[in-house]
Short mmCIF file of C-alpha atoms in Angstrom, two decimals:
data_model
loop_
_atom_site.label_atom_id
_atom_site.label_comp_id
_atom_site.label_asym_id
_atom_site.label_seq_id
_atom_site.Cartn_x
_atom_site.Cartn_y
_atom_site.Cartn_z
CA UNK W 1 -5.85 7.47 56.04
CA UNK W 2 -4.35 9.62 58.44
CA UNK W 3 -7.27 9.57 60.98
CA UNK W 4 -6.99 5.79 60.72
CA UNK W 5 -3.46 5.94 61.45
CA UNK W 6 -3.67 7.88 64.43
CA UNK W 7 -6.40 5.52 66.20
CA UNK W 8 -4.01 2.57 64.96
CA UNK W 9 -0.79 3.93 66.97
CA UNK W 10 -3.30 5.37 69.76
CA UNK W 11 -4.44 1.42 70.66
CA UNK W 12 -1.42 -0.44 69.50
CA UNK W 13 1.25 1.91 68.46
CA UNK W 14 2.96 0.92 72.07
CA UNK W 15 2.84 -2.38 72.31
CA UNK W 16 5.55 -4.82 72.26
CA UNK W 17 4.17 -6.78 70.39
CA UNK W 18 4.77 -6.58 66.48
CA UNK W 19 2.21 -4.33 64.69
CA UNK W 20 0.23 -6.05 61.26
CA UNK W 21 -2.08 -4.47 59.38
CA UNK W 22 -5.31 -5.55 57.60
CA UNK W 23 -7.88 -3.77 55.56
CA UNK W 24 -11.16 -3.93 55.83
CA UNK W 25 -13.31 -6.24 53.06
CA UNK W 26 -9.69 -7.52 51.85
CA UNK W 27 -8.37 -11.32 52.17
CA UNK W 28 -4.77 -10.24 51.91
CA UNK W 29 -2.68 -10.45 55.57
CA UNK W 30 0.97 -10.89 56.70
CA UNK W 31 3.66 -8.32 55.61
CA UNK W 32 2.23 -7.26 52.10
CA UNK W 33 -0.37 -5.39 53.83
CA UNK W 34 1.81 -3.84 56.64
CA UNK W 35 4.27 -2.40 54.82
CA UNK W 36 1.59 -0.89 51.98
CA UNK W 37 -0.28 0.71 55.46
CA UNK W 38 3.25 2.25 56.43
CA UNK W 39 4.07 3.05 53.05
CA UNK W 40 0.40 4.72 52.66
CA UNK W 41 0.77 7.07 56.23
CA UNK W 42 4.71 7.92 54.89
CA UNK W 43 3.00 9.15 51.76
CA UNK W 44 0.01 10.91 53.52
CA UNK W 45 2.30 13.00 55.91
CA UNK W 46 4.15 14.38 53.01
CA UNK W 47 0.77 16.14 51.67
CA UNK W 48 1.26 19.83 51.13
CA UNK W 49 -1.83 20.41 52.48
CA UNK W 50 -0.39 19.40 56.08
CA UNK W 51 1.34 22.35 55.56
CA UNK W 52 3.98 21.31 57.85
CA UNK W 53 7.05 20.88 55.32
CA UNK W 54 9.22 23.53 53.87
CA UNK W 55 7.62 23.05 50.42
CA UNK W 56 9.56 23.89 47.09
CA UNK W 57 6.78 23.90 45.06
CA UNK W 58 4.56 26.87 47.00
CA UNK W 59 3.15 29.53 44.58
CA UNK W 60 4.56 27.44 41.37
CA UNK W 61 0.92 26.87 40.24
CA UNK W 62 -1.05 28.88 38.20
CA UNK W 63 -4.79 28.94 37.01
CA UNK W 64 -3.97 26.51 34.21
CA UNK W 65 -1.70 23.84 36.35
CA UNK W 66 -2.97 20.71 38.21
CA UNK W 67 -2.73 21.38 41.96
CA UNK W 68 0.25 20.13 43.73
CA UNK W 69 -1.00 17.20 46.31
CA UNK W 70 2.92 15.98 47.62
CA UNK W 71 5.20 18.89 48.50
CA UNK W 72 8.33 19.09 46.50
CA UNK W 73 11.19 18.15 48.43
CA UNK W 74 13.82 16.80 46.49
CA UNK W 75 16.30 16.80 48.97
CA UNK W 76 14.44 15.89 51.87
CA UNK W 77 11.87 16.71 54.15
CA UNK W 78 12.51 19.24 56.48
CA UNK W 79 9.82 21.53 58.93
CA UNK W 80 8.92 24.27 57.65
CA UNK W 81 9.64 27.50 60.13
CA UNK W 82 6.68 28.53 62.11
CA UNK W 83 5.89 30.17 65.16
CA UNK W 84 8.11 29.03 68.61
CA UNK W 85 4.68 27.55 70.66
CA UNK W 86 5.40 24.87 73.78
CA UNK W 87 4.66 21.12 72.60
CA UNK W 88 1.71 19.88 74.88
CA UNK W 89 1.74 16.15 76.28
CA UNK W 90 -0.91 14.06 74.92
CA UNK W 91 -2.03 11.19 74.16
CA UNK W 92 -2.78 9.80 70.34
CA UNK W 93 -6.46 10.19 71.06
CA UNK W 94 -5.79 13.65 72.03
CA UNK W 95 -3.57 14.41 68.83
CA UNK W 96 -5.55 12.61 66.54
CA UNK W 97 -8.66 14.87 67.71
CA UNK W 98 -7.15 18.35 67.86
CA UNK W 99 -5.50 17.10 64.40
CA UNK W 100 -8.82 16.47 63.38
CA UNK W 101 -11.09 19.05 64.74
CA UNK W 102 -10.41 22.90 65.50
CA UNK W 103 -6.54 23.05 66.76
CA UNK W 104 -4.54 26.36 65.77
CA UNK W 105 -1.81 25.60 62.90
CA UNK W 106 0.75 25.49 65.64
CA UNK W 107 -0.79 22.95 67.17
CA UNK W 108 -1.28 21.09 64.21
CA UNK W 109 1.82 20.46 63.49
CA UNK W 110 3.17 19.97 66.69
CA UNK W 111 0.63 17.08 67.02
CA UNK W 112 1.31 16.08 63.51
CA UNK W 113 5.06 15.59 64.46
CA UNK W 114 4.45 13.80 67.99
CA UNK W 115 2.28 11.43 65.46
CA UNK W 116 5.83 10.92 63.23
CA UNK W 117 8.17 10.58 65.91
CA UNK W 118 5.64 7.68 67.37
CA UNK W 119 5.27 6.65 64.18
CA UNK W 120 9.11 6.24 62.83
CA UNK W 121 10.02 4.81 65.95
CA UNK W 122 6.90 1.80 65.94
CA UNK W 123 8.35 1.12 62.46
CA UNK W 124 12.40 1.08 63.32
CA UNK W 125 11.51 -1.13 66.21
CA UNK W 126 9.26 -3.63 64.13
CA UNK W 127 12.04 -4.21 61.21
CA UNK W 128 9.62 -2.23 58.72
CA UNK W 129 10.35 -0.32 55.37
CA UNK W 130 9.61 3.66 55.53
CA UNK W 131 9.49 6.11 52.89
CA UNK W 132 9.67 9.39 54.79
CA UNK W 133 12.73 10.74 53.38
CA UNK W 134 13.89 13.06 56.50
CA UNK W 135 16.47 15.58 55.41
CA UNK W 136 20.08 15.18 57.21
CA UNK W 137 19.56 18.60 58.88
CA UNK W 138 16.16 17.06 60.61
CA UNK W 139 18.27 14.22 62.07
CA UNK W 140 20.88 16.59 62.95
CA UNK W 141 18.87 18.71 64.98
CA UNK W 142 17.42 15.51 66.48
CA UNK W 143 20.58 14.43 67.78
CA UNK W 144 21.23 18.51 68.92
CA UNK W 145 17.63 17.97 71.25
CA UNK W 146 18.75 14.65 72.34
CA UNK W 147 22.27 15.96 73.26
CA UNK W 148 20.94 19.25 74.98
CA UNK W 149 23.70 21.20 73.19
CA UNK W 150 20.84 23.76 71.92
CA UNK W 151 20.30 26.60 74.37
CA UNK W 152 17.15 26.44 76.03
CA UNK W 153 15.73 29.97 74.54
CA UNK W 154 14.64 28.20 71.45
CA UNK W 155 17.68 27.42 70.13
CA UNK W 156 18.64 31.10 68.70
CA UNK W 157 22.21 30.51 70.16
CA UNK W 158 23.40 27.80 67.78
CA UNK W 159 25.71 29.03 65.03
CA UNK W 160 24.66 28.20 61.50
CA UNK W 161 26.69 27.54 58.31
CA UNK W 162 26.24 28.65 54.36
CA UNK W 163 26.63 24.79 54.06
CA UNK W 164 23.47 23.76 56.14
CA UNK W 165 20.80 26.26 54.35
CA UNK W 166 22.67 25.28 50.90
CA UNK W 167 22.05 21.56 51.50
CA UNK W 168 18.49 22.33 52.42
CA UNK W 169 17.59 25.11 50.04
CA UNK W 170 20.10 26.33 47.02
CA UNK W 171 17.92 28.44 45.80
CA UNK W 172 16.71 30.17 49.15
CA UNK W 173 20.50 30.35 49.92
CA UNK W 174 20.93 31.97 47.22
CA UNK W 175 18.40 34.92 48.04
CA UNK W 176 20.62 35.36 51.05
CA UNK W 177 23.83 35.73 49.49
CA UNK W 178 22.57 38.27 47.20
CA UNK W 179 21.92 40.07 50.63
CA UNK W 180 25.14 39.20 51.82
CA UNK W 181 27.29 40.96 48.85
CA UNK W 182 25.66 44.30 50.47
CA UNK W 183 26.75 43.18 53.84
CA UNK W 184 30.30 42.62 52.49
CA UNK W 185 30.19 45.77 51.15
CA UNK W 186 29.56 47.67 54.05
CA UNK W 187 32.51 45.70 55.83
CA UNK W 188 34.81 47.14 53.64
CA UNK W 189 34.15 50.44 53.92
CA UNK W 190 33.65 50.16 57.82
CA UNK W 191 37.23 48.64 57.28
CA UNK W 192 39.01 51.92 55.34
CA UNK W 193 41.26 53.45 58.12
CA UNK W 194 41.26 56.58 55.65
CA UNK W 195 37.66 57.27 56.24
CA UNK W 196 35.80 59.59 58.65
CA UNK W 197 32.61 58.17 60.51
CA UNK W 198 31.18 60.68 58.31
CA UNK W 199 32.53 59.37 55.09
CA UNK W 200 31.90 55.85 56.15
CA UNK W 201 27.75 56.71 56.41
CA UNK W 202 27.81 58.06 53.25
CA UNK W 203 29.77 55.60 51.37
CA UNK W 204 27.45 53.11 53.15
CA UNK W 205 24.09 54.69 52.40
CA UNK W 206 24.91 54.81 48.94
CA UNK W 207 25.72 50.94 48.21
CA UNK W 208 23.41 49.56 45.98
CA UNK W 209 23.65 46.65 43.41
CA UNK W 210 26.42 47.00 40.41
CA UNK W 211 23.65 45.59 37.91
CA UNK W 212 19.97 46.99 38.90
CA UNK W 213 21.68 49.78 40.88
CA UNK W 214 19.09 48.89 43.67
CA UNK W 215 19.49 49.71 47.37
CA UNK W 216 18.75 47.08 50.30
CA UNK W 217 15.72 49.37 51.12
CA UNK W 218 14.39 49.29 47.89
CA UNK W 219 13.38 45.27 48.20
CA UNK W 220 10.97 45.95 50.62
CA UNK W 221 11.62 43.91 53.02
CA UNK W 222 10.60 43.27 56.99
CA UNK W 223 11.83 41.13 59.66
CA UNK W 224 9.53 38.80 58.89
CA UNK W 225 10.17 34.97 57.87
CA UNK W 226 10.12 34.67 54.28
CA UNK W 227 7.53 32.60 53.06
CA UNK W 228 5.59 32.76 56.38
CA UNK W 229 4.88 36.55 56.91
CA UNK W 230 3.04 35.66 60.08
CA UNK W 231 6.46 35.04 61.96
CA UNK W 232 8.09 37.91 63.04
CA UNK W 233 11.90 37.45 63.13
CA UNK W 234 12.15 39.96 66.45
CA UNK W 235 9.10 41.68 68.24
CA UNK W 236 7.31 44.15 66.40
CA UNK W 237 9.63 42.37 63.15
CA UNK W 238 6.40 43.36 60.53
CA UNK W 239 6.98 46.85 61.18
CA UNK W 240 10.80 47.41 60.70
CA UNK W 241 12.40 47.78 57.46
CA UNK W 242 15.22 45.75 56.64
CA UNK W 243 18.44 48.69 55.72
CA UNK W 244 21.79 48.51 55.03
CA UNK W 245 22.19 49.28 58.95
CA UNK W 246 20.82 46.12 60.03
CA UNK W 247 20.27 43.69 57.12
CA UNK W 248 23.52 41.87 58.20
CA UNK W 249 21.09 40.48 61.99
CA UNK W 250 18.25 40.18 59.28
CA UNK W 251 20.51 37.32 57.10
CA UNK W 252 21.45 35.42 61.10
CA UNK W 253 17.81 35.85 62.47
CA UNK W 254 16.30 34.43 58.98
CA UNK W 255 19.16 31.44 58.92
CA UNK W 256 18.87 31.22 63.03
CA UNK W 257 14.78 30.97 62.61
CA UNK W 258 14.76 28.55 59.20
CA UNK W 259 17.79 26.03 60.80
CA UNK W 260 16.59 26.20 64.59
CA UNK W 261 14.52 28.53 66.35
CA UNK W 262 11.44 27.71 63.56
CA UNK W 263 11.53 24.52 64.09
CA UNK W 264 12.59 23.78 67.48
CA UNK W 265 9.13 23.08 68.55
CA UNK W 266 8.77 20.47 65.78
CA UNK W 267 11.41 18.69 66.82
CA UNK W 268 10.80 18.81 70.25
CA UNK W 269 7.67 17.19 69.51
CA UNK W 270 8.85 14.34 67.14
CA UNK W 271 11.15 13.37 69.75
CA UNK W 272 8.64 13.31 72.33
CA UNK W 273 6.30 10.99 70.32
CA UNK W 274 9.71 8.59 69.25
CA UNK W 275 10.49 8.26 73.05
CA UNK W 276 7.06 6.52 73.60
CA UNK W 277 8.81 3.72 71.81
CA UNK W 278 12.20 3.79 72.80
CA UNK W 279 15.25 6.61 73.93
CA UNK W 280 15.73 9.04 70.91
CA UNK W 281 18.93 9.19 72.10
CA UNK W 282 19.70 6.13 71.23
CA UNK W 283 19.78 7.09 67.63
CA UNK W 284 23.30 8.97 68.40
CA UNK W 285 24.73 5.57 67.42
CA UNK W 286 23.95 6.99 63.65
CA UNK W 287 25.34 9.78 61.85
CA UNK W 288 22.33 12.16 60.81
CA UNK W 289 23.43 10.88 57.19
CA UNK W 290 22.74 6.77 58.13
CA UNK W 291 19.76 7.67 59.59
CA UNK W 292 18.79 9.66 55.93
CA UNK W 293 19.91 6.27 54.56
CA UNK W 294 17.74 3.97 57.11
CA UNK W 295 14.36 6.03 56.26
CA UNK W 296 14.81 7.23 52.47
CA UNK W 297 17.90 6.41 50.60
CA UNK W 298 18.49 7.94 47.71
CA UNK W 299 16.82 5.69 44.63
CA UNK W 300 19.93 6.76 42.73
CA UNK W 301 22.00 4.17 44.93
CA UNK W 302 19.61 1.31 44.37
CA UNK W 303 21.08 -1.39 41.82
CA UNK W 304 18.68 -2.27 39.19
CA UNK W 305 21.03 -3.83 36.81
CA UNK W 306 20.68 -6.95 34.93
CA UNK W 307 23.28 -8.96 36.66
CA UNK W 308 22.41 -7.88 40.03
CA UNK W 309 19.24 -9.07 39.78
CA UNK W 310 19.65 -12.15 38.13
CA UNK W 311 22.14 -12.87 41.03
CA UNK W 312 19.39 -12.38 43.74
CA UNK W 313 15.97 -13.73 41.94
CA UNK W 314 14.93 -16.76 43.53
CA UNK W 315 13.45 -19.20 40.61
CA UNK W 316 10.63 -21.77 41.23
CA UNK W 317 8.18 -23.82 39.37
CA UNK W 318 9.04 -24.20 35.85
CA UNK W 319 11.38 -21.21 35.64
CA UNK W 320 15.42 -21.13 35.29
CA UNK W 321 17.42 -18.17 34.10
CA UNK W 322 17.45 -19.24 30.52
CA UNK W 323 13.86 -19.63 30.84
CA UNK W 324 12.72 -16.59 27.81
CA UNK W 325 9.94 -14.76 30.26
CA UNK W 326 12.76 -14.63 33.04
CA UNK W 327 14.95 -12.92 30.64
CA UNK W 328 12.25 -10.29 29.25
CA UNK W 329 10.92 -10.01 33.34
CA UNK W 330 14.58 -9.24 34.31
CA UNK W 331 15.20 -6.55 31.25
CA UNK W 332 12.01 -5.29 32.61
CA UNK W 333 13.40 -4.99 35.49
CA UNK W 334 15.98 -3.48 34.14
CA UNK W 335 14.41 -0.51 32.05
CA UNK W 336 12.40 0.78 34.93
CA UNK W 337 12.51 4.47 35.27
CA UNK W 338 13.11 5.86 39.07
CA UNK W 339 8.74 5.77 39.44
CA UNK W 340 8.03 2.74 37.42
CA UNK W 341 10.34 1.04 40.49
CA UNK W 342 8.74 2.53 43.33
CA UNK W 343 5.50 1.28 41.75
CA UNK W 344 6.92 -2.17 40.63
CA UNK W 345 8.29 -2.57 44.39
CA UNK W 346 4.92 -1.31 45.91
CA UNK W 347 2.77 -3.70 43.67
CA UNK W 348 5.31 -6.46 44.50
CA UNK W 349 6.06 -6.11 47.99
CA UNK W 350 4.16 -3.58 49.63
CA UNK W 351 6.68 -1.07 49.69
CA UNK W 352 7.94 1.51 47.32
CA UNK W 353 11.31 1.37 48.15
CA UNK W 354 14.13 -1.74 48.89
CA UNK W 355 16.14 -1.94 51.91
CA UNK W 356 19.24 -1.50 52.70
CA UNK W 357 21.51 -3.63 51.08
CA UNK W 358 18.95 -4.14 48.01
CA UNK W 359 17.99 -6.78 46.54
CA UNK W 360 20.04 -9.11 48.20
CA UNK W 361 18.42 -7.41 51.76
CA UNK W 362 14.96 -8.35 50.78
CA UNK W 363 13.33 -10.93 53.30
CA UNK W 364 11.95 -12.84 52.09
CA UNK W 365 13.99 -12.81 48.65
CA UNK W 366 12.41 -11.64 45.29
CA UNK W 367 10.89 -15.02 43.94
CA UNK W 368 9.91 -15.75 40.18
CA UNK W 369 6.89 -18.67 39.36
CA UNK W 370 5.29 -19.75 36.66
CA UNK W 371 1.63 -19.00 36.43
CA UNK W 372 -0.30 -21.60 34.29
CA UNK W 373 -2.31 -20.66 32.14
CA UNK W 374 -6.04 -23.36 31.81
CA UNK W 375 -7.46 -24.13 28.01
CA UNK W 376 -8.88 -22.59 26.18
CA UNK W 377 -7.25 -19.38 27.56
CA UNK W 378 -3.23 -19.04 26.96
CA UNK W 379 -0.73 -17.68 28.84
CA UNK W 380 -1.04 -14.14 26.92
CA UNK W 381 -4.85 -13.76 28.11
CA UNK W 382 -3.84 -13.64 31.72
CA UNK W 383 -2.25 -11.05 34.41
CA UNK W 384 0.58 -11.67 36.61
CA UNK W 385 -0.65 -11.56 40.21
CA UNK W 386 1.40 -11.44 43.21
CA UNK W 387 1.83 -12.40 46.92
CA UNK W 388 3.54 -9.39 49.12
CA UNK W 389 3.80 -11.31 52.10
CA UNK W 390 6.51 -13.33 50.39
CA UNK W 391 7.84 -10.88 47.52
CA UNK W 392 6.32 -13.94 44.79
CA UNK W 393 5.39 -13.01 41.01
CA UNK W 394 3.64 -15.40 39.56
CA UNK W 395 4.40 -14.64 35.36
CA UNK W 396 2.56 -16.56 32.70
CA UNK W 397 5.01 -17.53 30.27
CA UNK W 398 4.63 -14.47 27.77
CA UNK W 399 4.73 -14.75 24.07
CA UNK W 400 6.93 -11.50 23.86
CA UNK W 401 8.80 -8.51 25.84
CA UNK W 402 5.64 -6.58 24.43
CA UNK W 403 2.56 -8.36 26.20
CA UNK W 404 4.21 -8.73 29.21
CA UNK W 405 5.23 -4.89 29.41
CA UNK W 406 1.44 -4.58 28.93
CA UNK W 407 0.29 -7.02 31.39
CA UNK W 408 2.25 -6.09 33.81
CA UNK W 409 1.18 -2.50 33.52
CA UNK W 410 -2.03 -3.54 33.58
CA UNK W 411 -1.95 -5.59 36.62
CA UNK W 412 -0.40 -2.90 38.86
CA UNK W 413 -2.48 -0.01 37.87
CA UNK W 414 -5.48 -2.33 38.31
CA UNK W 415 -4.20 -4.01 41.31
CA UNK W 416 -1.73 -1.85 43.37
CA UNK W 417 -4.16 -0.80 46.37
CA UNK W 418 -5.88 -4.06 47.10
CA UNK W 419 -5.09 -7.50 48.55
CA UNK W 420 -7.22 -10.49 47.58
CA UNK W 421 -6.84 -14.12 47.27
CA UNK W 422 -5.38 -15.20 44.11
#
């Protein structure tokens, strides 16, 4: 899908013109089918096997577990910390075949993130859904490389806060304020105006943990990126202990490489690939946390309530509010858990997620229809089908909440990844 993407925003990705989508030995055209292609590609780039996102769900499987295909990101996606390497120019031919063919990790993912920055921007321009839920310190350090306000030396001047790595990774953070009590430590006793230099080094070589009774030396570590070994923090970082002497520039190099200098390069290069379409500086106009809401709100905020979509449901042949498979369709509705929506909204309108503004921002609005049913069949014996282009159910008029909960499952694991002619 990805390959297909890539030679899709290589011949028309910079047009003008308004991009639409259709699939090969399918009827279906119009919307439906463009926003399933964008919401296909958003899904594909968050595949762990990229390799390009900081990924909560590395070495949680075991020989018994399922391999994880989508990397866990619950708070949003955010580059994972690699190797400072200069973003080439290319074209999408170019990215799509060192992507494709023999290009060094680096490379990868700068090409990979040239590809999203192209890609996000072709979709903000042409009004279209995405569900690439960028984490607030991505768009933040978007607006930093639009702005120029991060030094030129790969960003390692910036100052960073407990607040950013906490709202990124809690329980990362928390690996780092375990190292931090040690520094703390240390500051006090460098503090004590009653203490020789002698006394000081002693008292500081002995600090160790009040519950294990472990020393910083004991953890064995290097000034190397956690998680990613092959990144050395400093030159020659594989080969120096981390020690209560200098574990205090370990914590700032391993916050300064996660927040900026790891991912400098990645963000260099999404920008580059989002100015093919228009200024990324023209985002500025957005707080980093709009622009979180513009490409992946969170689906706590979405209304699914009864009333709110009773208010917004557009009604049509045969159907009316008190009609009894409107009522059971909108308690449905209702009952949806956070997936079952992203896979009603998918099936329904070609995207798994609703704008902003809802239900009442769809375009066109969410339309109800009566599908009728031809003798000797009834209305039971068929599926509900559906027209994305126009965000139309047609619902046969169901004998009970219980067949249509069944139908309609049936209908949109059998039916979510095609577009025919109904």
């Amino acid at each position: 899908m990805l390959e297909s993407a890539f030679k899709v925003l290589e011949m028309y990705g910079s047009a003008k013109t308004v991009l639409e989508i259709e699939y090969f030995d399918e009827a279906g055209i119009g919307n439906g089918p463009t926003l399933e292609f964008y919401s296909l590609v958003s899904r594909c780039l968050q595949e762990r096997a990229l390799g390009i996102w900081r990924d909560g769900s590395q070495g949680s499987e075991t020989a018994t577990t399922e391999p994880v295909q989508y990397v866990d990101a619950p708070l949003g996606l955010f580059p994972r910390a690699c190797g400072a390497t200069k973003a080439p120019k290319q074209s999408n031919k170019q990215m799509r075949d060192s992507h494709y063919e023999a290009a060094s990790p680096s490379d990868r993912s700068v090409n990979l993130f040239q590809f999203i920055g192209h890609f996000v921007a072709k979709g903000l321009v042409d009004n279209r859904i995405l569900d690439l839920p960028l984490h607030e310190e991505f768009w933040a350090a978007v607006h930093r490389h639009s702005k120029a306000t991060v030094a030129k030396a790969n960003g390692s001047s910036a100052c960073w806060t407990w607040g950013q790595l906490e709202s990124l990774d809690p329980q990362f953070t928390d690996s780092l304020w375990y190292l931090q009590q040690f520094v703390d430590a240390k500051n006090k006793i460098y503090a004590r105006k009653d203490f020789t230099m002698e006394q000081q080094q002693r008292k500081v070589s002995g600090i160790r943990d009040s519950k294990t009774q472990a020393r910083v030396e004991d953890l064995a570590l290097d000034f190397t990126l956690p998680g990613n070994p092959t990144v050395e923090l400093r030159p020659g970082g594989a080969d120096i202990p981390v020690t209560i002497n200098n574990v205090h520039t370990y914590i700032d190099l391993v916050a300064q490489w996660t927040l900026y200098t790891g991912v400098c390069t990645q963000v260099a290069a999404f920008c580059e690939g989002f100015n093919r379409i228009f200024p990324v500086s023209n985002l500025s106009i957005f707080t980093p946390a709009e622009l979180c809401k513009i490409f992946g709100p969170s689906k706590s905020s979405e209304d699914w309530t009864a009333t709110t979509i009773s208010s917004t449901i557009e009604l049509g042949d045969g159907y009316s509010l008190t009609s009894p498979p409107v009522r059971m369709m909108i308690d449905l509705l209702e009952s949806f858990s956070v997936a079952e929506r992203r896979e009603f909204l998918l099936f329904s309108t070609g995207s798994p997620r609703l704008p902003i503004g809802g239900f009442q921002a769809l375009s066109p609005p969410l339309k109800l229809v009566l599908k009728n049913s031809e003798s000797p069949l009834i209305p039971d014996d068929y599926l509900p089908s559906v027209m994305t282009c126009s965000n139309l159910i047609k619902l046969p008029a169901y004998s009970s909440f219980e067949i249509l909960k069944k139908r309609w499952n049936q209908a949109v694991s059998e039916g979510c990844h095609s577009f025919h002619l109904s």
